[in-house]
CSV table of C-alpha atoms in Angstrom, one decimal:
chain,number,residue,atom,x,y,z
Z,208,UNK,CA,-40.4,63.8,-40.1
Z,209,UNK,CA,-37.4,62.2,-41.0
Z,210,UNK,CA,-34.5,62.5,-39.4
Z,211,UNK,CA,-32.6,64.8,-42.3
Z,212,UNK,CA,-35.5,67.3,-42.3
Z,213,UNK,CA,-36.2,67.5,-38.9
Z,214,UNK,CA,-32.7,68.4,-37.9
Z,215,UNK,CA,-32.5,70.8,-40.8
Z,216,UNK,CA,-35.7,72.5,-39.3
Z,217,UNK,CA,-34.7,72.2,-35.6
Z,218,UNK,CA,-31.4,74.1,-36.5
Z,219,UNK,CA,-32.7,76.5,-38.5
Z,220,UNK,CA,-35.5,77.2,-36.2
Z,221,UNK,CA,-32.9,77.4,-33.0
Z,222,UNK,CA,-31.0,79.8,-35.4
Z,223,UNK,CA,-33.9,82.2,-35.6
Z,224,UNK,CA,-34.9,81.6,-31.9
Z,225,UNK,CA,-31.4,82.7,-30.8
Z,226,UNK,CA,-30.2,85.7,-33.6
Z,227,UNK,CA,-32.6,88.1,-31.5
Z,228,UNK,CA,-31.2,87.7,-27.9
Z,229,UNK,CA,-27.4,87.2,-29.8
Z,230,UNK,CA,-27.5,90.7,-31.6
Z,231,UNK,CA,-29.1,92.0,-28.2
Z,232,UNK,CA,-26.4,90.3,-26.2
Z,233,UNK,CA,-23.7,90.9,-28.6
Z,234,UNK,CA,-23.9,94.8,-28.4
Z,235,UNK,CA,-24.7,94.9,-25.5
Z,236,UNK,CA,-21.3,93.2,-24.2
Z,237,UNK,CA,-19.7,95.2,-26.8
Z,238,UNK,CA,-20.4,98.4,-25.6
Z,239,UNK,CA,-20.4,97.7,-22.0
Z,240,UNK,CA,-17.8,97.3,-19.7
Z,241,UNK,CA,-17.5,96.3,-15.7
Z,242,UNK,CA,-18.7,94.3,-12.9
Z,243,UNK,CA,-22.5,93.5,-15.1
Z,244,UNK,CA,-21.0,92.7,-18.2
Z,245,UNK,CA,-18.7,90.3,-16.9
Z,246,UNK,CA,-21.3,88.0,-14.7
Z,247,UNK,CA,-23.5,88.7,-18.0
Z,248,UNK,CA,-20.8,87.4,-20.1
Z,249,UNK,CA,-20.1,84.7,-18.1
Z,250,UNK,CA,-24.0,82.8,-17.9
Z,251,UNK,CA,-24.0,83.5,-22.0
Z,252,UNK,CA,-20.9,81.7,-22.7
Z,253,UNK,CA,-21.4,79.1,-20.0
Z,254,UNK,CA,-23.5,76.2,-22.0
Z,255,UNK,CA,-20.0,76.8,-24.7
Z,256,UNK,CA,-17.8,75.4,-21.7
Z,257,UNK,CA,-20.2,73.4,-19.8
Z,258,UNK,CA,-20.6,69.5,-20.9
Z,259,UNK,CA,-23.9,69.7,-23.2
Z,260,UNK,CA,-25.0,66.7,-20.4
Z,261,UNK,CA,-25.2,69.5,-18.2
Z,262,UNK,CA,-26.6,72.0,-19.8
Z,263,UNK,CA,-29.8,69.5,-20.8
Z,264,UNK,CA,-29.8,68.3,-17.4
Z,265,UNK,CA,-30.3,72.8,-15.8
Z,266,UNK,CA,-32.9,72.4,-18.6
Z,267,UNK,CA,-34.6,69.5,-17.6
Z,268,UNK,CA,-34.6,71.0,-14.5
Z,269,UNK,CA,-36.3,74.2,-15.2
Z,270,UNK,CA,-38.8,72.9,-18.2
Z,271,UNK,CA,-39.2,69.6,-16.3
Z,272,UNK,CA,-42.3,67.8,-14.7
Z,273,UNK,CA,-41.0,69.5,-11.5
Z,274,UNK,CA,-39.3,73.0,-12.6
Z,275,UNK,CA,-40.2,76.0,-12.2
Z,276,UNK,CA,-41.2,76.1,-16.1
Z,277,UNK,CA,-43.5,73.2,-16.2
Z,278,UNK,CA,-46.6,74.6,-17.6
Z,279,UNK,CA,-44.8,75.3,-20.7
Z,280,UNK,CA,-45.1,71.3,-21.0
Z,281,UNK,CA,-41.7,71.8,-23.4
Z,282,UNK,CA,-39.7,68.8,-22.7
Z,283,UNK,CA,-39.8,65.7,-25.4
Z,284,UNK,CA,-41.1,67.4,-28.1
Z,285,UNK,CA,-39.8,69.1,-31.2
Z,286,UNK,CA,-39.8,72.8,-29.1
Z,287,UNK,CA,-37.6,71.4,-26.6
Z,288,UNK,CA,-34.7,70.2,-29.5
Z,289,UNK,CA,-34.9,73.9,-30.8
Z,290,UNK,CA,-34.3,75.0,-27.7
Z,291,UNK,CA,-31.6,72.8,-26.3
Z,292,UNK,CA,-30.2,74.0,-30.2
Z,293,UNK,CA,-30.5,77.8,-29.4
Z,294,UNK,CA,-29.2,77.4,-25.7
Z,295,UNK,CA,-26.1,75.7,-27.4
Z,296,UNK,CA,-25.7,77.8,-30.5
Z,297,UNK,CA,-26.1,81.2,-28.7
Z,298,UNK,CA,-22.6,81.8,-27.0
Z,299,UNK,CA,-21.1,81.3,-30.5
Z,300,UNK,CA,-23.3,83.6,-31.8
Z,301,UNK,CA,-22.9,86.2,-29.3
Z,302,UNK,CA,-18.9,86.2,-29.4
Z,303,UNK,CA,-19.1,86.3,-33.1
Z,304,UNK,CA,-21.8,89.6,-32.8
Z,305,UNK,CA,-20.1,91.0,-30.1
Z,306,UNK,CA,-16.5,90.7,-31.8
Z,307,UNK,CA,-17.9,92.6,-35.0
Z,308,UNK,CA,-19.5,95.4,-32.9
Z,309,UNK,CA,-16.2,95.8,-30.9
Z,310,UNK,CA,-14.9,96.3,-34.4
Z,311,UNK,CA,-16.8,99.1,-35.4
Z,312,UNK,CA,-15.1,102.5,-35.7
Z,313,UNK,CA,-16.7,104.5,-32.6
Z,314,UNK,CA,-15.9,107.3,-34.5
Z,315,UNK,CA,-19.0,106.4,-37.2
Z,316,UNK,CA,-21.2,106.1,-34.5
Z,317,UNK,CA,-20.4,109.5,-32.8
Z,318,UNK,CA,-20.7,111.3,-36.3
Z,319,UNK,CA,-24.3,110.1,-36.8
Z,320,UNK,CA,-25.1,111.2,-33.0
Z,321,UNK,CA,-23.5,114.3,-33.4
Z,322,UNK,CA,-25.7,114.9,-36.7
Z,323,UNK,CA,-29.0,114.1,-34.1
Z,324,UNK,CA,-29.6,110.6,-35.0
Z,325,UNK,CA,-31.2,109.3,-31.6
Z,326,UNK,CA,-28.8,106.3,-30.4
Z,327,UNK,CA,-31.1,103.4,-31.6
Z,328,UNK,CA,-31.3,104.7,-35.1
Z,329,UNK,CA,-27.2,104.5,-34.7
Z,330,UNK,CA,-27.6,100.9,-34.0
Z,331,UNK,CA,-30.1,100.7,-36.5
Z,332,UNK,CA,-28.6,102.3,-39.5
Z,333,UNK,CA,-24.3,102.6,-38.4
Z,334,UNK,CA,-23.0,99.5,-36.2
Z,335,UNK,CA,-25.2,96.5,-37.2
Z,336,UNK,CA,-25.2,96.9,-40.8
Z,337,UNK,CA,-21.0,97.7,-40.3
Z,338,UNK,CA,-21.1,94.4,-38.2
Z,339,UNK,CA,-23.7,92.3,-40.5
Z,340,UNK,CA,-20.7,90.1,-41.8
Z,341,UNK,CA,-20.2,88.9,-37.6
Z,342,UNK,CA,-23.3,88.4,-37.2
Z,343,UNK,CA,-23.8,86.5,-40.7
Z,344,UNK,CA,-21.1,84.1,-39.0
Z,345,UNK,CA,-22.6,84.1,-36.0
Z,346,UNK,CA,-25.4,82.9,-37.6
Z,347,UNK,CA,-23.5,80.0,-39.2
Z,348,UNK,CA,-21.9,79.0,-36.1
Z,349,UNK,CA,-25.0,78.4,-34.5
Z,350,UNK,CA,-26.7,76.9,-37.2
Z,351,UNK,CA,-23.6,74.2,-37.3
Z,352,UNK,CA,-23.5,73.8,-33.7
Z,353,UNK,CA,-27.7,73.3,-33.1
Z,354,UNK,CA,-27.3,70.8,-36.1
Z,355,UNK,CA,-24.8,68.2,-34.0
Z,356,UNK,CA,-26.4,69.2,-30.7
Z,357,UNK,CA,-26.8,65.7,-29.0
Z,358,UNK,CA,-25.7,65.5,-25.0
Z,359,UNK,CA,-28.6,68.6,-24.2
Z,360,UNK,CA,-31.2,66.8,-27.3
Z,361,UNK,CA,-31.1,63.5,-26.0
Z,362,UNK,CA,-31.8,64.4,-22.4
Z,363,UNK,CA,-34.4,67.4,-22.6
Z,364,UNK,CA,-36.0,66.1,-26.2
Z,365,UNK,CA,-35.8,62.4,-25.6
Z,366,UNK,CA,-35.0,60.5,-28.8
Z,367,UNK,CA,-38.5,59.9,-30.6
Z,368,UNK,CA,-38.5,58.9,-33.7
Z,369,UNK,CA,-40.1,61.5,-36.1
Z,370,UNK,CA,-40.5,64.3,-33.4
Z,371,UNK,CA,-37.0,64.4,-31.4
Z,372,UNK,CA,-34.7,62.1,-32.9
Z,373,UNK,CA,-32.6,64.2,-35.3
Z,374,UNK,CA,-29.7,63.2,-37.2
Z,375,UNK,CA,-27.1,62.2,-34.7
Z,376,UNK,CA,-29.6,60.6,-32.4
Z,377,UNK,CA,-30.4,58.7,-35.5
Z,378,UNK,CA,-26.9,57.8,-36.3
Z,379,UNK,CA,-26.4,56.7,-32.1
Z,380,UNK,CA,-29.8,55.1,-32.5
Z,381,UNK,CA,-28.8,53.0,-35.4
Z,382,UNK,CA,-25.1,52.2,-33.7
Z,383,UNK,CA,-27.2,50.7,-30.5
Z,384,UNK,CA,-29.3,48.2,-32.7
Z,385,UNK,CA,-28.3,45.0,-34.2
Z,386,UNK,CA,-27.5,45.0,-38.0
Z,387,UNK,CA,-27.7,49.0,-38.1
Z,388,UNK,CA,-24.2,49.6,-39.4
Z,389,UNK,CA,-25.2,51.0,-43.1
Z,390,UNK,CA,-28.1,53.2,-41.4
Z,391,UNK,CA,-25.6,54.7,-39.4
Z,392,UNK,CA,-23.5,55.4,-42.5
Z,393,UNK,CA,-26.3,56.9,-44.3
Z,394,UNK,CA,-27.0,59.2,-41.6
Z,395,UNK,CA,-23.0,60.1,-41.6
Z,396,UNK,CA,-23.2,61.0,-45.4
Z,397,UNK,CA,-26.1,63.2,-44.6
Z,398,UNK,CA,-25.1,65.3,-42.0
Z,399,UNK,CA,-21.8,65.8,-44.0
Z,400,UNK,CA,-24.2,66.6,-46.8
Z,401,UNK,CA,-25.7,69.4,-44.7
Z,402,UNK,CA,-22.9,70.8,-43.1
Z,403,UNK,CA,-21.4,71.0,-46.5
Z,404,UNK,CA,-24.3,73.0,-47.9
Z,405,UNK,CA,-24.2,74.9,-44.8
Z,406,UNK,CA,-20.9,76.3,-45.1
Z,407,UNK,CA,-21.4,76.9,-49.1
Z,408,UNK,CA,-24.6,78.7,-48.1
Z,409,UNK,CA,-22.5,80.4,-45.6
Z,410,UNK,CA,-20.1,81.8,-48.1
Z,411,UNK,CA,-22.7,83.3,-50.8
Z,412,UNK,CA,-24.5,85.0,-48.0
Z,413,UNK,CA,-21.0,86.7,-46.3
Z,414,UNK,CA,-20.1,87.6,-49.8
Z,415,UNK,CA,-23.4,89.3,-50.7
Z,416,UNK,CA,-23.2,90.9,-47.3
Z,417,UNK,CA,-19.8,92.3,-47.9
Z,418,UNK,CA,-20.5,93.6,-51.0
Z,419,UNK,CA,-23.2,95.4,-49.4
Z,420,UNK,CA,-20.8,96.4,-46.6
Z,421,UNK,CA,-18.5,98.0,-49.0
Z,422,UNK,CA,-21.0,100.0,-51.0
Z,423,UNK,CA,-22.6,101.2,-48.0
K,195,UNK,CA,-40.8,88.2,-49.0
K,196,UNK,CA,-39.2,84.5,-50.1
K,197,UNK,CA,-37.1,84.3,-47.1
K,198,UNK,CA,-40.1,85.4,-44.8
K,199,UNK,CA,-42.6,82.9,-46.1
K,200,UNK,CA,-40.0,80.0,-46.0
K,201,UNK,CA,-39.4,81.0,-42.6
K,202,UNK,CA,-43.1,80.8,-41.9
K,203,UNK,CA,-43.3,77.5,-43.6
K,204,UNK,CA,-40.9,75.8,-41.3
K,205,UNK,CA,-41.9,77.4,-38.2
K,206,UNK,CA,-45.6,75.7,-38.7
K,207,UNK,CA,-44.1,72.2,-40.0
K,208,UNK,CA,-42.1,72.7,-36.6
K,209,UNK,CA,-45.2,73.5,-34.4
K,210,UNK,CA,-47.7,70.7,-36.2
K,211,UNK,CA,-44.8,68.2,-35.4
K,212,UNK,CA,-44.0,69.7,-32.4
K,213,UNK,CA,-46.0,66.8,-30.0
K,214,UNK,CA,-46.5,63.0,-32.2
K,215,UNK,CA,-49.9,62.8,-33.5
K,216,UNK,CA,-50.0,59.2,-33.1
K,217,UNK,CA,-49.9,57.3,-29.7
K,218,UNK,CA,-46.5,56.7,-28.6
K,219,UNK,CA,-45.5,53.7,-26.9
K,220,UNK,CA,-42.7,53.4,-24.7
K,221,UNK,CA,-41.0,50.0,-25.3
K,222,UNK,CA,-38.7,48.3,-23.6
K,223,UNK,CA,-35.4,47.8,-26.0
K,224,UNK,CA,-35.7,44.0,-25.6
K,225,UNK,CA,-39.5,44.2,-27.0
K,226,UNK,CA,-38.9,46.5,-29.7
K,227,UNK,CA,-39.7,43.8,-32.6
K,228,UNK,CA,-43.3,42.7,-30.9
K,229,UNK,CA,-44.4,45.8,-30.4
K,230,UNK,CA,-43.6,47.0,-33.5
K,231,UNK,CA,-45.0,43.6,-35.1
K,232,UNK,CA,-48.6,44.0,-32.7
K,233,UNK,CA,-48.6,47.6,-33.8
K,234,UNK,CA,-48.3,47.6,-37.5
K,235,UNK,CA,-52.0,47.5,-38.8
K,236,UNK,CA,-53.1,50.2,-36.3
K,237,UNK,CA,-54.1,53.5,-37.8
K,238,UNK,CA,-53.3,55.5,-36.5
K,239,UNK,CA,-50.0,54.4,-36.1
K,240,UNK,CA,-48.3,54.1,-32.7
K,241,UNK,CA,-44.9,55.3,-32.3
K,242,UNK,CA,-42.5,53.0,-30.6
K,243,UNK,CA,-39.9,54.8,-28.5
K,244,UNK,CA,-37.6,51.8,-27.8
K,245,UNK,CA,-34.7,52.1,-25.3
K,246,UNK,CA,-33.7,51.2,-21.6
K,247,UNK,CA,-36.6,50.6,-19.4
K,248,UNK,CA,-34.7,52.8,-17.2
K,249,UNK,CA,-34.5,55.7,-19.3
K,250,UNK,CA,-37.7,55.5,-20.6
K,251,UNK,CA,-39.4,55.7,-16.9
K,252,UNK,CA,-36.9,58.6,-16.0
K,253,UNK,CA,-38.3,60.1,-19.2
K,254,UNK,CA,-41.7,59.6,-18.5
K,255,UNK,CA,-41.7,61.0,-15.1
K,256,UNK,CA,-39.9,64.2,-16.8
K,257,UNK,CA,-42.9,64.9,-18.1
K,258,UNK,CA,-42.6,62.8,-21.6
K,259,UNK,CA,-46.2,61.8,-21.2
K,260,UNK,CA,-47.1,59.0,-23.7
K,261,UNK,CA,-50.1,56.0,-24.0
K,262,UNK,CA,-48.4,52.8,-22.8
K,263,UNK,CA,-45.0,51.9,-21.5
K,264,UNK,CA,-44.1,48.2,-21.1
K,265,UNK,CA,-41.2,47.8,-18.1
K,266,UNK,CA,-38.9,45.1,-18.2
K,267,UNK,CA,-38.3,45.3,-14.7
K,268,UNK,CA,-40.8,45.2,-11.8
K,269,UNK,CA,-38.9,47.5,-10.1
K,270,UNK,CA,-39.3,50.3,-12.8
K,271,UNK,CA,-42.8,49.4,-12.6
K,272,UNK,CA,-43.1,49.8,-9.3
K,273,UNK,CA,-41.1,53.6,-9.5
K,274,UNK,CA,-44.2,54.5,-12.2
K,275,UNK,CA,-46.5,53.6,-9.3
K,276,UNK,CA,-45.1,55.6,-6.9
K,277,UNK,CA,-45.3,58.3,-8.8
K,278,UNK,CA,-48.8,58.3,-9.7
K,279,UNK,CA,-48.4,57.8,-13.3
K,280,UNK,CA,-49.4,53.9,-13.9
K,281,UNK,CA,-53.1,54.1,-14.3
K,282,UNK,CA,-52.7,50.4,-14.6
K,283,UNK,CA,-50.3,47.7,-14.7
K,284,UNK,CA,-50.8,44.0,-16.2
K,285,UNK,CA,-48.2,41.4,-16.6
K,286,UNK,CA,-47.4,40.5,-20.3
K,287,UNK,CA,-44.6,38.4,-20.8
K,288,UNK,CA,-41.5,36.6,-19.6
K,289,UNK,CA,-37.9,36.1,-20.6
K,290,UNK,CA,-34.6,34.0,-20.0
K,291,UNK,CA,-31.0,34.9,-20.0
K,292,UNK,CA,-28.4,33.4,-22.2
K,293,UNK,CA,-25.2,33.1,-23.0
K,294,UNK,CA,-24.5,35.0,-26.3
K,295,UNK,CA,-21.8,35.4,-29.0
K,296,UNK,CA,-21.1,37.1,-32.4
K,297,UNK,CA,-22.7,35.0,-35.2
K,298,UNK,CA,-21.3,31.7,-35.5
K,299,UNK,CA,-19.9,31.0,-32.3
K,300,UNK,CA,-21.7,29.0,-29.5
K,301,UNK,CA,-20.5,30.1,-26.0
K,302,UNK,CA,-20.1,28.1,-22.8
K,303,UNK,CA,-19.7,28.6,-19.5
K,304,UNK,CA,-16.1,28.7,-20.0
K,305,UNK,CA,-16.1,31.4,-22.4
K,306,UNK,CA,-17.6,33.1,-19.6
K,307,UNK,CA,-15.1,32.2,-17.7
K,308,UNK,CA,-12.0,32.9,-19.8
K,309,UNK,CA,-13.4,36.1,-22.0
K,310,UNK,CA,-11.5,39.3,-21.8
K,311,UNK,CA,-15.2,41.1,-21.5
K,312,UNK,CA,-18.4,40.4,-21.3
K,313,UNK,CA,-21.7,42.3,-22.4
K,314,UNK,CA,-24.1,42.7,-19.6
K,315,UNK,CA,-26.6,45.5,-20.2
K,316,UNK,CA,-25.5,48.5,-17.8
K,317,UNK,CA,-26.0,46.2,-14.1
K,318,UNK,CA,-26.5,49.4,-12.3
K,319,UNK,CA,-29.9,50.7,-13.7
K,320,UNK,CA,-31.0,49.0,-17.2
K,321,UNK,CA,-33.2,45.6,-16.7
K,322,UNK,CA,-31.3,43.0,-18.2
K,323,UNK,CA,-28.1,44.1,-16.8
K,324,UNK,CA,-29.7,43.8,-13.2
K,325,UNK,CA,-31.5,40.2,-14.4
K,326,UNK,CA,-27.6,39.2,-15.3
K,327,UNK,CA,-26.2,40.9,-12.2
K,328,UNK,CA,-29.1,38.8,-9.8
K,329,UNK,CA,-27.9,35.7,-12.0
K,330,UNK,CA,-24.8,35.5,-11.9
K,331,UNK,CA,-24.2,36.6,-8.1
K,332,UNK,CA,-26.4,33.3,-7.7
K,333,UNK,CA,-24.3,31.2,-9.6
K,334,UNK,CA,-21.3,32.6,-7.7
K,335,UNK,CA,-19.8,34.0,-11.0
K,336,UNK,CA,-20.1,38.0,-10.1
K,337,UNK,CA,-17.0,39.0,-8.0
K,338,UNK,CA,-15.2,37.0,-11.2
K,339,UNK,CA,-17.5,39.0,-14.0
K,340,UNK,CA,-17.3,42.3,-12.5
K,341,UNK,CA,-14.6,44.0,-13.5
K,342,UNK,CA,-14.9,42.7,-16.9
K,343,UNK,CA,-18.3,44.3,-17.4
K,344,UNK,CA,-18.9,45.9,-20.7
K,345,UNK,CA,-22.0,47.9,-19.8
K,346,UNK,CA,-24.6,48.4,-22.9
K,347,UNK,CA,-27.4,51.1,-22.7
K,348,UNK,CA,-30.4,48.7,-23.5
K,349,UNK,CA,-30.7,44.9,-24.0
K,350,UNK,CA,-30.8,46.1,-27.9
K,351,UNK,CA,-27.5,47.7,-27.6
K,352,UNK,CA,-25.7,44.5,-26.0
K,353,UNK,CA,-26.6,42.5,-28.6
K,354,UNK,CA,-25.8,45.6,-31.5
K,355,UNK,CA,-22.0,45.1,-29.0
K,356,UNK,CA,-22.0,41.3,-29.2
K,357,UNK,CA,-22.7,41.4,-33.4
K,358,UNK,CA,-20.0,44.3,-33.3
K,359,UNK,CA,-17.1,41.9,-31.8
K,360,UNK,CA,-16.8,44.1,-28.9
K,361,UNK,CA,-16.8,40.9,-26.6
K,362,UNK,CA,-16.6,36.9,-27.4
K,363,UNK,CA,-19.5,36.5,-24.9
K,364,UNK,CA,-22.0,38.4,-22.8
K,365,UNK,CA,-25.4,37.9,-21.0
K,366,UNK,CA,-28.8,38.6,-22.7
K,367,UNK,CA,-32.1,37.7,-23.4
K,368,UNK,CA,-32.8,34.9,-25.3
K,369,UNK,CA,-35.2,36.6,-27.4
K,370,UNK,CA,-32.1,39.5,-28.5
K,371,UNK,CA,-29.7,36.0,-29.5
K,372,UNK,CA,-31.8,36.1,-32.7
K,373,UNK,CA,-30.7,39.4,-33.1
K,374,UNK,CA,-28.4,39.9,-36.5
K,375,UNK,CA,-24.8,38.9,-36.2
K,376,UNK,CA,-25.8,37.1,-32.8
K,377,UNK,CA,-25.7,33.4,-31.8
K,378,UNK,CA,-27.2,31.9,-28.9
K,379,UNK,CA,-24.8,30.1,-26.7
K,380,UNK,CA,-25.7,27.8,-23.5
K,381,UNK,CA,-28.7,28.9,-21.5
K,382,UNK,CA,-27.9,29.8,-18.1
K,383,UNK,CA,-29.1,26.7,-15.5
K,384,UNK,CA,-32.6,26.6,-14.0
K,385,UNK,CA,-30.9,27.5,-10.4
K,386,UNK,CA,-30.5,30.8,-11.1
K,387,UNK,CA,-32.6,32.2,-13.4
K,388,UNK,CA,-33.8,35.6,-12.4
K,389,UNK,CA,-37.9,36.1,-12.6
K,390,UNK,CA,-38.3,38.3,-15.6
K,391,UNK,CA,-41.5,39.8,-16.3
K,392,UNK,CA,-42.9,42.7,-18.1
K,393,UNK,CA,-45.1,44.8,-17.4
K,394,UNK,CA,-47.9,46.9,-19.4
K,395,UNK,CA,-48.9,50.0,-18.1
K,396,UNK,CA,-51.1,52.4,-19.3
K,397,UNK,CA,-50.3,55.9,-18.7
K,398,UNK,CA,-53.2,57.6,-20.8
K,399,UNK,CA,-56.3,56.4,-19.5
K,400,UNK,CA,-57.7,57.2,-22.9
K,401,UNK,CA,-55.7,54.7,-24.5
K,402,UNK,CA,-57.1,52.0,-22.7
K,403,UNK,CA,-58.0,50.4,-26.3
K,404,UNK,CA,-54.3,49.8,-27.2
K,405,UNK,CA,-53.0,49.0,-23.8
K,406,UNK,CA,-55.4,45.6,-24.6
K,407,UNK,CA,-54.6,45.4,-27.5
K,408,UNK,CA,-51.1,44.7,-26.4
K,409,UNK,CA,-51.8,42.5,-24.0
K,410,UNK,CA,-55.2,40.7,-24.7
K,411,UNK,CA,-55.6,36.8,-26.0
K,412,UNK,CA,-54.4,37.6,-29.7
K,413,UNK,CA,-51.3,39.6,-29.0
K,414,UNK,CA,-50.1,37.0,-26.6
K,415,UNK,CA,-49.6,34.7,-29.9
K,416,UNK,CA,-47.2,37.3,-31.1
K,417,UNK,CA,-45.2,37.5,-28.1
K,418,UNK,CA,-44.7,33.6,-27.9
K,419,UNK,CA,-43.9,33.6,-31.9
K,420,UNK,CA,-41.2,36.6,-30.8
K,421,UNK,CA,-40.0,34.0,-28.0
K,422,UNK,CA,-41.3,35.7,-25.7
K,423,UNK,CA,-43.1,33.0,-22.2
K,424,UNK,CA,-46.3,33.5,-20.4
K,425,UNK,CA,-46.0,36.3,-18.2
């Protein structure tokens, strides 16, 4: 696959991977408070603040020839870019999810349970569609973030052309070889390209959503 | 559902793709352009991986699997070895270091001398760095070279550094000084050039066909027409 494709499936795929675990975390932190939620809090935003260097190299570790995760034969293929994406992409996601929860009257929530809905129907029916525009953005921050991932790629994913080498690793790739200077612009317009239709597509769907929102 | 069956679309693209479907061959930087050349009529078609011969081993014994990988460096050879992963190794081709600077100029031992920087490949783990490292400590030129190290990533990239401007000189391969936007200066003297060999190894036993096939009678004609010596 070329290098434009396979990063726009790679961060779409890392996108999908992480929106369970993010809504999951999201609430989770939202509604929770103490000693758990802090140490919780703490692992989910860690690959935000950690060098993405490191965060390839804990994954190379556990996925690996010699991690616990071997059998799962993930690293240097198109599996292991996705989820080097989704590792990376999910504390945005999760802050963004969790922000929007936090937002949500409590007093919504406690009318619906005082009216017997059971609490996951609450979730179900009263905070996440109230907090679909976070986790809309959410979604977008991840997607942008899995689509520059490099440090984490290039170290759990390799750089193989056609199965691992997405668009930055192209545009590197092309910088490291003689003569590659107008790949390595072609590659430049691209991802601006994407990230520009990325955002556009980012403001139809927030817009749709909050018209939904505010019919709701 | 549109979104759904999209969705589904990409997710099997992403599987089918998720491991090459060709052979992939793990190529030292400096013998991208042969093994691409020796490669091109094959169907299916290998994939070259091209980078450090240092990365590429770490890579492999990560669990990158992969048919063939040729080492610039014996002792990256010799780390495949060790850890079980070279079901055999056969010597393919040599090399020599020169001096090298951005198109148009001819570099001298002086340059060398004088420059503000010099391109080495990275001395402390990728091939031709070490090569220029063993050289020049024998020609009594490191302690002066040292701190003006510009370390590249692959033999590849010093040269893409050298066609950049980055330095007016640095130490490669002769076979990267045709590289674009790089001339060959003076070769360095008999006395002290390193012994640089390459090695084949086959890590898929089942690719035994292509591991000849990139080191048999025929392909060493394209490695001498890529400048490439006997191994």
């Amino acid at each position: 696959m070329n290098p434009v494709l396979l990063s726009l499936t790679v961060a779409s795929l890392a996108t999908l991977a992480a929106t369970v675990p993010a809504v999951a975390l999201g609430t989770w932190l939202a509604r929770r408070r103490g000693g758990l939620r802090l140490a919780v809090q703490a692992v989910v935003l860690a690959p935000l603040v950690l060098p993405p260097v490191v965060t390839g190299w804990v994954l190379l570790q556990l996925f690996g020839a010699h991690g616990p995760l071997a059998a799962l034969r993930l690293p240097f293929t198109t599996a292991a870019a996705v989820v080097a994406g989704a590792v990376v992409g999910l504390p945005l996601y999760v802050r963004a999810v969790q922000l929007a929860v936090e937002a949500v009257d409590p007093g919504l929530e406690q009318a619906a349970a005082t009216l017997g809905a059971s609490p996951w129907r609450v979730l179900r029916t009263v905070t996440l569609p109230l907090a679909l525009p976070g986790v809309v953005t959410g979604a977008l921050l991840a997607f942008a973030r899995a689509l520059g991932e490099f440090g984490a790629t290039i170290l759990v994913a390799g750089n193989l052309p056609g199965t691992t080498r997405t668009l930055p690793l192209a545009l590197f790739t092309a910088l490291q070889t003689p003569g590659g200077e107008a790949e390595a612009a072609r590659w430049a317009a691209w991802s601006l390209v994407l990230s520009l239709g990325a955002l556009a597509l980012a403001e139809v769907l927030a817009r749709a959503v909050a018209r939904r929102v505010g019919t709701a | 559902m549109l979104f759904r069956s999209l969705l589904a679309v990409v997710a099997v693209v992403a599987i089918a793709c998720g491991r090459p479907q060709a052979p992939v061959i793990h190529a030292a930087a400096s013998t991208r352009a042969v093994v691409e050349a020796l490669v091109a009529d094959l169907d299916p078609r290998p994939i070259v991986d091209a980078g450090s011969t240092s990365t590429l081993v770490q890579q492999v014994q990560a669990g990158a699997g992969g048919a063939v990988l040729i080492s610039a460096h014996p002792d990256w050879t010799a780390a495949l070895e060790a850890s079980g992963l070279a079901r055999q190794v056969r010597p393919v081709a040599s090399n020599r270091l020169v001096l090298v600077g951005p198109a148009g100029t001819h570099p001298t031992v002086d340059d060398l001398d004088r420059a503000a920087c010099v391109v080495l490949g990275d001395p402390s783990h990728v091939p031709v760095g070490r090569y220029a490292r063993e050289a020049l400590t024998a020609w009594g030129r490191w302690p002066a070279v040292e701190g003006r190290v510009r370390p590249a990533l692959d033999a590849r990239a010093g040269a893409a550094a050298i066609a950049a401007g980055t330095c007016p000189v640095g130490v490669l391969y002769a076979t990267d000084a045709t590289a674009a936007g790089v001339s060959a200066g003076a070769p360095l003297p008999d006395a002290v050039q390193p012994v640089i060999r390459y090695d084949a190894v086959l890590l898929d036993p089942a690719a035994v066909a292509l591991f000849d096939h990139l080191t048999g009678p025929a392909a060493r004609a394209v490695w001498a027409a890529h400048g490439f010596g006997p191994p």
